[in-house]
Coordinates of C-alpha atoms in Angstrom, one line a residue:
M1 CA -15.1 9.4 -25.8
I2 CA -12.4 10.3 -22.9
Y3 CA -12.1 7.0 -22.2
N4 CA -12.3 4.9 -25.2
K5 CA -9.2 4.9 -26.5
E6 CA -9.9 4.6 -30.5
K7 CA -12.0 7.0 -30.5
R8 CA -9.3 9.6 -28.7
I9 CA -7.1 8.0 -31.7
K10 CA -10.0 8.8 -34.1
Y11 CA -11.3 12.6 -33.6
L12 CA -7.3 13.6 -32.3
G13 CA -4.8 11.5 -33.9
F14 CA -3.6 10.4 -31.2
D15 CA -4.0 8.7 -27.8
D16 CA -3.9 11.9 -25.6
F17 CA -4.1 10.0 -22.2
W18 CA -0.7 11.5 -20.3
F19 CA -0.4 14.1 -22.5
S20 CA -4.1 15.5 -21.0
V21 CA -2.5 14.6 -17.0
V22 CA 0.9 15.9 -17.4
G23 CA -0.6 19.1 -19.2
I24 CA -3.1 19.6 -16.2
F25 CA -0.8 18.8 -14.2
I26 CA 1.4 21.4 -15.3
L27 CA -1.5 23.3 -15.8
S28 CA -2.7 23.4 -12.3
I29 CA 0.5 24.5 -11.0
V30 CA 1.0 27.4 -13.4
T31 CA -2.5 28.6 -12.0
S32 CA -2.3 27.7 -7.8
Y33 CA 0.6 29.6 -8.2
L34 CA -0.5 33.3 -10.3
F35 CA -3.4 32.6 -7.9
S36 CA -1.4 32.3 -4.2
S37 CA -1.0 34.6 -1.8
T38 CA 2.5 36.2 -1.7
T39 CA 2.6 36.7 2.0
S40 CA 5.1 34.5 3.4
D41 CA 3.1 33.8 6.2
I42 CA 0.7 31.2 4.5
S43 CA 0.0 27.3 5.6
L44 CA 1.2 24.2 4.1
L45 CA -2.3 23.7 4.4
E46 CA -3.3 26.7 2.2
V47 CA -0.9 26.2 0.1
A48 CA -1.8 22.1 -0.6
L49 CA -5.2 24.2 -0.6
S50 CA -5.0 26.8 -3.2
W51 CA -3.6 24.0 -6.0
V52 CA -6.1 21.4 -5.4
I53 CA -8.9 23.9 -6.6
A54 CA -6.5 25.0 -9.5
L55 CA -6.2 21.3 -10.2
M56 CA -10.1 21.3 -10.6
F57 CA -10.3 24.4 -12.2
S58 CA -7.3 22.9 -14.6
A59 CA -9.3 19.9 -15.2
I60 CA -12.2 20.7 -15.9
D61 CA -10.9 23.5 -18.3
W62 CA -8.9 20.9 -19.9
V63 CA -12.0 18.3 -20.6
I64 CA -14.7 21.2 -21.5
N65 CA -11.9 22.3 -24.2
R66 CA -11.2 19.3 -25.2
G67 CA -14.9 18.2 -25.3
M68 CA -15.1 21.7 -28.1
M69 CA -12.2 20.7 -30.0
I70 CA -13.7 17.3 -31.0
Y71 CA -17.1 18.8 -31.8
L72 CA -16.1 21.3 -34.3
R73 CA -13.8 19.2 -35.8
R74 CA -16.7 16.9 -36.5
K75 CA -18.6 20.0 -37.7
Y76 CA -15.4 21.8 -39.7
P77 CA -13.7 18.4 -41.3
E78 CA -11.6 20.3 -44.1
F79 CA -8.9 21.8 -45.0
T80 CA -11.0 24.9 -45.9
D81 CA -12.2 24.7 -42.8
D82 CA -9.5 24.7 -40.5
A83 CA -9.3 29.1 -40.0
K84 CA -12.9 29.3 -39.6
R85 CA -12.6 26.5 -36.4
I86 CA -9.5 27.3 -35.1
V87 CA -10.9 30.9 -34.5
L88 CA -13.3 29.0 -33.1
F89 CA -12.1 27.0 -30.9
F90 CA -9.2 29.9 -29.2
L91 CA -12.7 32.0 -28.7
T92 CA -14.2 28.9 -27.0
I93 CA -10.6 28.3 -24.7
T94 CA -11.4 32.0 -23.5
F95 CA -15.2 31.9 -22.8
T96 CA -13.7 28.2 -21.0
V97 CA -11.5 29.9 -18.6
V98 CA -13.1 33.1 -17.6
F99 CA -17.0 31.2 -17.9
V100 CA -15.6 28.1 -15.1
D101 CA -13.5 30.7 -13.3
Y102 CA -16.4 32.7 -12.5
I103 CA -19.0 29.9 -11.9
G104 CA -16.1 27.8 -9.7
G105 CA -15.3 31.0 -8.2
K106 CA -18.9 31.5 -7.0
L107 CA -19.1 28.4 -5.9
L108 CA -15.7 28.2 -4.1
S109 CA -17.5 31.1 -1.8
L110 CA -20.4 29.5 -0.3
I111 CA -17.9 27.4 1.8
P112 CA -17.2 28.6 5.1
G113 CA -12.8 29.2 5.0
I114 CA -12.4 29.2 1.7
N115 CA -12.1 33.5 -0.1
Y116 CA -12.0 32.8 -3.3
N117 CA -13.0 36.6 -4.8
V118 CA -13.7 37.5 -8.7
N119 CA -13.2 40.8 -9.2
V120 CA -11.1 42.8 -12.2
S121 CA -7.8 41.8 -11.0
R122 CA -8.2 38.6 -10.7
L123 CA -9.4 38.7 -13.8
K124 CA -6.2 40.2 -15.4
M125 CA -4.5 37.3 -13.7
L126 CA -6.4 34.8 -15.8
L127 CA -5.0 36.3 -18.8
P128 CA -1.5 34.1 -19.3
I129 CA -4.0 30.9 -17.9
I130 CA -5.8 31.7 -21.3
L131 CA -2.4 32.1 -22.8
I132 CA -0.6 28.7 -20.8
T133 CA -3.5 27.2 -22.6
I134 CA -3.8 27.9 -26.1
M135 CA -0.6 27.2 -26.3
T136 CA -1.1 23.5 -25.1
M137 CA -4.3 23.1 -27.4
A138 CA -1.9 24.4 -30.3
I139 CA -0.2 21.1 -30.1
Y140 CA -3.0 19.1 -30.5
E141 CA -3.5 21.6 -33.6
A142 CA -0.2 20.9 -34.9
I143 CA -0.2 17.2 -34.0
Y144 CA -4.2 17.2 -36.1
Y145 CA -3.5 19.0 -38.7
N146 CA 0.4 17.1 -39.3
I147 CA -2.1 13.6 -39.2
R148 CA -4.5 14.2 -41.3
L149 CA -2.0 16.0 -44.4
Q150 CA -0.3 12.5 -43.9
K151 CA -3.7 11.1 -44.7
S152 CA -4.4 13.3 -47.5
I153 CA -0.9 12.6 -49.4
R154 CA -1.3 9.0 -48.7
Q155 CA -5.0 9.2 -50.3
E156 CA -4.3 11.1 -52.7
E157 CA -1.3 8.6 -53.5
R158 CA -4.0 5.8 -53.8
S159 CA -6.5 7.6 -55.7
K160 CA -3.7 8.1 -58.7
Q161 CA -2.5 4.8 -58.1
A162 CA -5.8 3.5 -58.7
I163 CA -6.3 6.3 -61.6
V164 CA -2.6 4.5 -63.4
Q165 CA -4.1 1.0 -62.4
A166 CA -7.3 1.4 -64.2
Q167 CA -5.1 3.6 -67.3
L168 CA -2.6 0.4 -67.4
D169 CA -5.7 -2.5 -67.1
V170 CA -7.4 -1.0 -70.2
L171 CA -4.3 -0.6 -72.5
R172 CA -3.2 -4.6 -71.1
N173 CA -6.8 -5.5 -71.9
Q174 CA -6.4 -3.8 -75.6
A175 CA -3.4 -5.4 -76.5
Q176 CA -4.8 -9.2 -75.9
P177 CA -7.8 -8.9 -78.4
H178 CA -5.2 -6.8 -80.9
F179 CA -3.5 -10.4 -80.5
F180 CA -6.2 -12.1 -81.4
F181 CA -7.4 -10.2 -84.3
N182 CA -3.8 -10.6 -85.8
T183 CA -3.6 -14.3 -85.7
L184 CA -6.9 -15.1 -86.4
N185 CA -6.0 -12.9 -90.4
T186 CA -2.5 -15.7 -89.8
L187 CA -4.8 -18.5 -89.2
R188 CA -6.6 -17.5 -92.3
D189 CA -3.5 -17.7 -94.4
I190 CA -2.4 -20.9 -93.3
I191 CA -5.7 -22.4 -93.6
D192 CA -5.2 -20.6 -97.5
Q193 CA -2.2 -22.0 -98.0
N194 CA -1.8 -25.5 -96.1
P195 CA -2.6 -28.5 -95.6
R196 CA -5.8 -29.1 -92.7
E197 CA -2.7 -30.8 -90.9
D198 CA -0.8 -27.4 -90.0
A199 CA -4.0 -25.3 -89.2
K200 CA -4.7 -28.0 -86.6
K201 CA -0.2 -27.4 -85.1
F202 CA -0.8 -23.6 -85.5
V203 CA -4.1 -24.0 -83.0
D204 CA -2.1 -26.3 -80.8
K205 CA 0.1 -24.1 -81.1
L206 CA -2.0 -20.9 -79.9
S207 CA -3.3 -22.4 -77.4
D208 CA 0.2 -22.3 -75.6
M209 CA 0.1 -18.5 -75.8
Y210 CA -3.3 -18.4 -74.5
R211 CA -1.9 -19.6 -71.5
F212 CA 0.7 -18.1 -71.9
I213 CA -1.5 -15.2 -71.4
L214 CA -4.0 -15.9 -68.7
E215 CA -0.8 -17.1 -66.6
A216 CA 1.1 -13.2 -67.1
G217 CA -2.3 -12.4 -65.4
N218 CA -2.9 -9.0 -64.4
E219 CA 1.0 -8.0 -63.6
N220 CA 1.7 -5.1 -65.5
L221 CA 5.8 -5.6 -65.7
L222 CA 7.3 -9.5 -66.4
P223 CA 10.8 -10.5 -66.5
L224 CA 12.4 -10.6 -69.8
R225 CA 13.0 -14.1 -70.1
D226 CA 9.5 -14.5 -69.4
E227 CA 8.5 -12.1 -72.2
L228 CA 11.1 -13.8 -73.7
K229 CA 9.8 -17.5 -73.7
F230 CA 6.6 -16.3 -75.4
A231 CA 7.8 -14.2 -77.8
R232 CA 10.1 -17.2 -79.2
A233 CA 6.9 -19.2 -79.0
Y234 CA 5.0 -16.5 -81.2
I235 CA 8.2 -16.7 -83.7
H236 CA 7.6 -20.7 -83.4
I237 CA 4.4 -20.5 -84.2
Q238 CA 5.3 -17.7 -87.8
S239 CA 8.2 -20.1 -88.5
E240 CA 5.7 -22.7 -89.9
R241 CA 4.2 -20.6 -92.2
F242 CA 7.0 -18.3 -93.6
G243 CA 9.7 -21.1 -93.2
T244 CA 13.1 -20.0 -93.7
N245 CA 12.1 -17.0 -95.4
L246 CA 11.8 -15.8 -92.1
M247 CA 14.4 -14.8 -89.4
V248 CA 15.2 -13.7 -86.4
N249 CA 18.5 -12.9 -84.4
W250 CA 18.6 -13.2 -80.6
H251 CA 21.5 -11.4 -78.9
I252 CA 20.2 -11.0 -76.0
P253 CA 22.4 -11.6 -73.0
E254 CA 21.9 -13.5 -69.2
T255 CA 22.7 -10.4 -67.7
S256 CA 19.1 -8.6 -68.9
M257 CA 17.2 -11.7 -68.4
D258 CA 15.9 -10.1 -64.7
Y259 CA 15.1 -6.5 -66.7
R260 CA 11.5 -5.9 -66.7
V261 CA 9.5 -5.0 -70.2
V262 CA 5.6 -4.5 -71.0
P263 CA 3.8 -7.5 -70.9
M264 CA 3.3 -8.4 -75.1
S265 CA 5.8 -5.6 -75.9
L266 CA 7.8 -7.5 -78.0
Q267 CA 5.5 -9.7 -78.9
L268 CA 3.7 -6.5 -80.5
L269 CA 6.3 -5.8 -82.2
L270 CA 7.8 -8.9 -83.7
E271 CA 4.1 -9.4 -84.6
N272 CA 4.2 -5.7 -86.5
A273 CA 6.8 -6.3 -88.4
I274 CA 5.6 -9.8 -90.1
K275 CA 2.6 -7.6 -90.7
H276 CA 3.4 -4.7 -92.5
N277 CA 6.3 -6.8 -94.2
I278 CA 6.8 -8.7 -97.7
I279 CA 7.9 -12.0 -96.4
S280 CA 9.0 -14.5 -99.6
K281 CA 11.7 -16.3 -101.0
A282 CA 12.9 -13.5 -103.0
K283 CA 12.6 -11.3 -100.5
P284 CA 12.9 -12.8 -96.6
L285 CA 12.7 -10.8 -93.9
T286 CA 15.1 -10.5 -91.0
I287 CA 14.6 -9.6 -87.5
A288 CA 17.0 -8.5 -85.0
V289 CA 16.6 -8.6 -81.5
V290 CA 19.4 -6.7 -79.0
V291 CA 19.9 -5.8 -75.6
K292 CA 22.3 -2.3 -76.1
D293 CA 22.6 0.2 -73.3
D294 CA 19.8 -0.9 -71.5
K295 CA 17.6 -1.0 -73.9
L296 CA 15.7 -3.9 -76.1
I297 CA 16.3 -3.4 -79.6
V298 CA 13.8 -4.4 -82.5
V299 CA 15.5 -4.1 -85.7
N300 CA 14.2 -5.0 -89.4
K301 CA 14.6 -3.9 -93.0
I302 CA 11.6 -1.7 -94.0
Q303 CA 9.4 -4.2 -97.4
P304 CA 6.2 -2.7 -97.5
K305 CA 3.3 -4.9 -98.7
S306 CA 1.6 -3.6 -102.3
T307 CA -1.7 -4.4 -99.6
Q308 CA -2.2 -4.3 -96.1
L309 CA -4.5 -6.3 -93.9
P310 CA -7.0 -4.3 -91.5
S311 CA -5.1 -3.1 -88.7
T312 CA -6.3 -2.3 -85.8
K313 CA -3.4 0.1 -85.0
L314 CA -3.3 -0.2 -81.5
G315 CA 0.6 -1.8 -81.4
L316 CA 3.0 0.8 -81.0
V317 CA 0.1 3.8 -79.1
N318 CA -0.6 0.8 -76.6
I319 CA 3.2 -0.1 -76.0
Q320 CA 4.2 3.4 -75.8
K321 CA 1.2 4.8 -73.0
R322 CA 2.1 1.5 -71.0
Y323 CA 5.6 2.4 -70.5
A324 CA 5.2 6.3 -70.2
L325 CA 2.7 5.1 -66.9
I326 CA 4.8 2.9 -65.3
S327 CA 8.6 4.4 -66.2
D328 CA 10.1 8.0 -66.6
T329 CA 12.2 6.7 -70.2
S330 CA 9.6 6.2 -73.1
I331 CA 10.0 4.0 -76.2
E332 CA 12.2 4.8 -78.5
I333 CA 10.7 5.1 -82.4
H334 CA 13.2 5.4 -85.7
N335 CA 12.4 5.6 -89.4
D336 CA 14.6 6.0 -91.7
G337 CA 13.0 4.4 -95.1
N338 CA 15.2 1.9 -95.2
R339 CA 15.3 0.1 -91.7
F340 CA 12.3 0.5 -88.6
R341 CA 13.7 0.4 -85.1
V342 CA 11.9 0.6 -82.3
S343 CA 13.6 0.9 -78.6
L344 CA 12.4 -0.8 -75.4
P345 CA 13.7 0.4 -72.3
L346 CA 15.0 -2.6 -70.2
I347 CA 13.1 -1.4 -66.7
K348 CA 15.2 -2.2 -62.9
V349 CA 12.4 -2.1 -60.4
S350 CA 14.4 0.9 -58.3
E351 CA 13.9 2.8 -61.3
L352 CA 10.1 2.3 -61.7
K353 CA 7.5 6.0 -60.9
T354 CA 8.1 6.7 -57.0
S355 CA 4.6 7.6 -57.7
H356 CA 3.8 4.0 -59.0
E357 CA 5.8 1.5 -56.6
N358 CA 3.1 0.3 -55.3
I359 CA 1.6 -0.7 -58.1
D360 CA 1.9 -5.2 -59.3
Y361 CA 4.4 -5.6 -61.7

């Protein structure tokens, strides 16, 4: 574990090789200074020997404390265990410094010519060493805490994105059967009212629209230009059914084409207008599709049918939920009894919710 770089990074949060080398060196100098003789007649050899002994003790202290630190991190990995783990670690540091000094002193006293006495006075001088070691190991803890915190934030962010993506997938998958349900109703009306050839043409154009749905894939936002192609193809199909009784006025500037909208949102609004209003020679339906103040607005006169076709009631709710997950700007619905208007936000990439920026669009 000490020599393996990958394990050092795994358990410590960073490669601490040079940090350990420098830390042991500094600790040995401080230890040598604290325990060296205050007399001026000590030789250079004695100074060097004192430093070598201090270096040995410092290295042993560092390795043991570092190993205990890794052990405690593995045993108490959660944030809720931090207080317990840190208290145990600091107690371990105190015990290790005293124990290593005591055992090391006993062993050195067996070597002829080395005077190394373990006494109360010496134990008092260990206090600065303990404090310095705790301060050094606290750097480890600060780095470890910051890295874990960043990792926890990233994991939480990924979890939120996964939840949002799952919700978007559900909503997107609702929209497609909704479209299929309503186009089958349209096909039924064409079969009832028109020759077989018209029904065949409708099915052919319908297949082109489903090709668009498949090509859109799993995207949660599309450029307005792509959504307009799909919506215009849908209106072209409906025009075969209603002829000039259905009119759509498009007022879309070229400068708005790169804005994003929720896929099939415009088509769903057009579909709702067609589905819930009378369209006849006596009462033609005109739908206006306009861009104003960075919003895509769909307006139609309310001409309610006396009998309504079966409805899944998913259209507007589906669009509202998808916009709520992707953008801070919600759709606006206004019904004054005469006209029905829905405003869809046109989204720039920079306006996406920060927490959802990594969701594919």
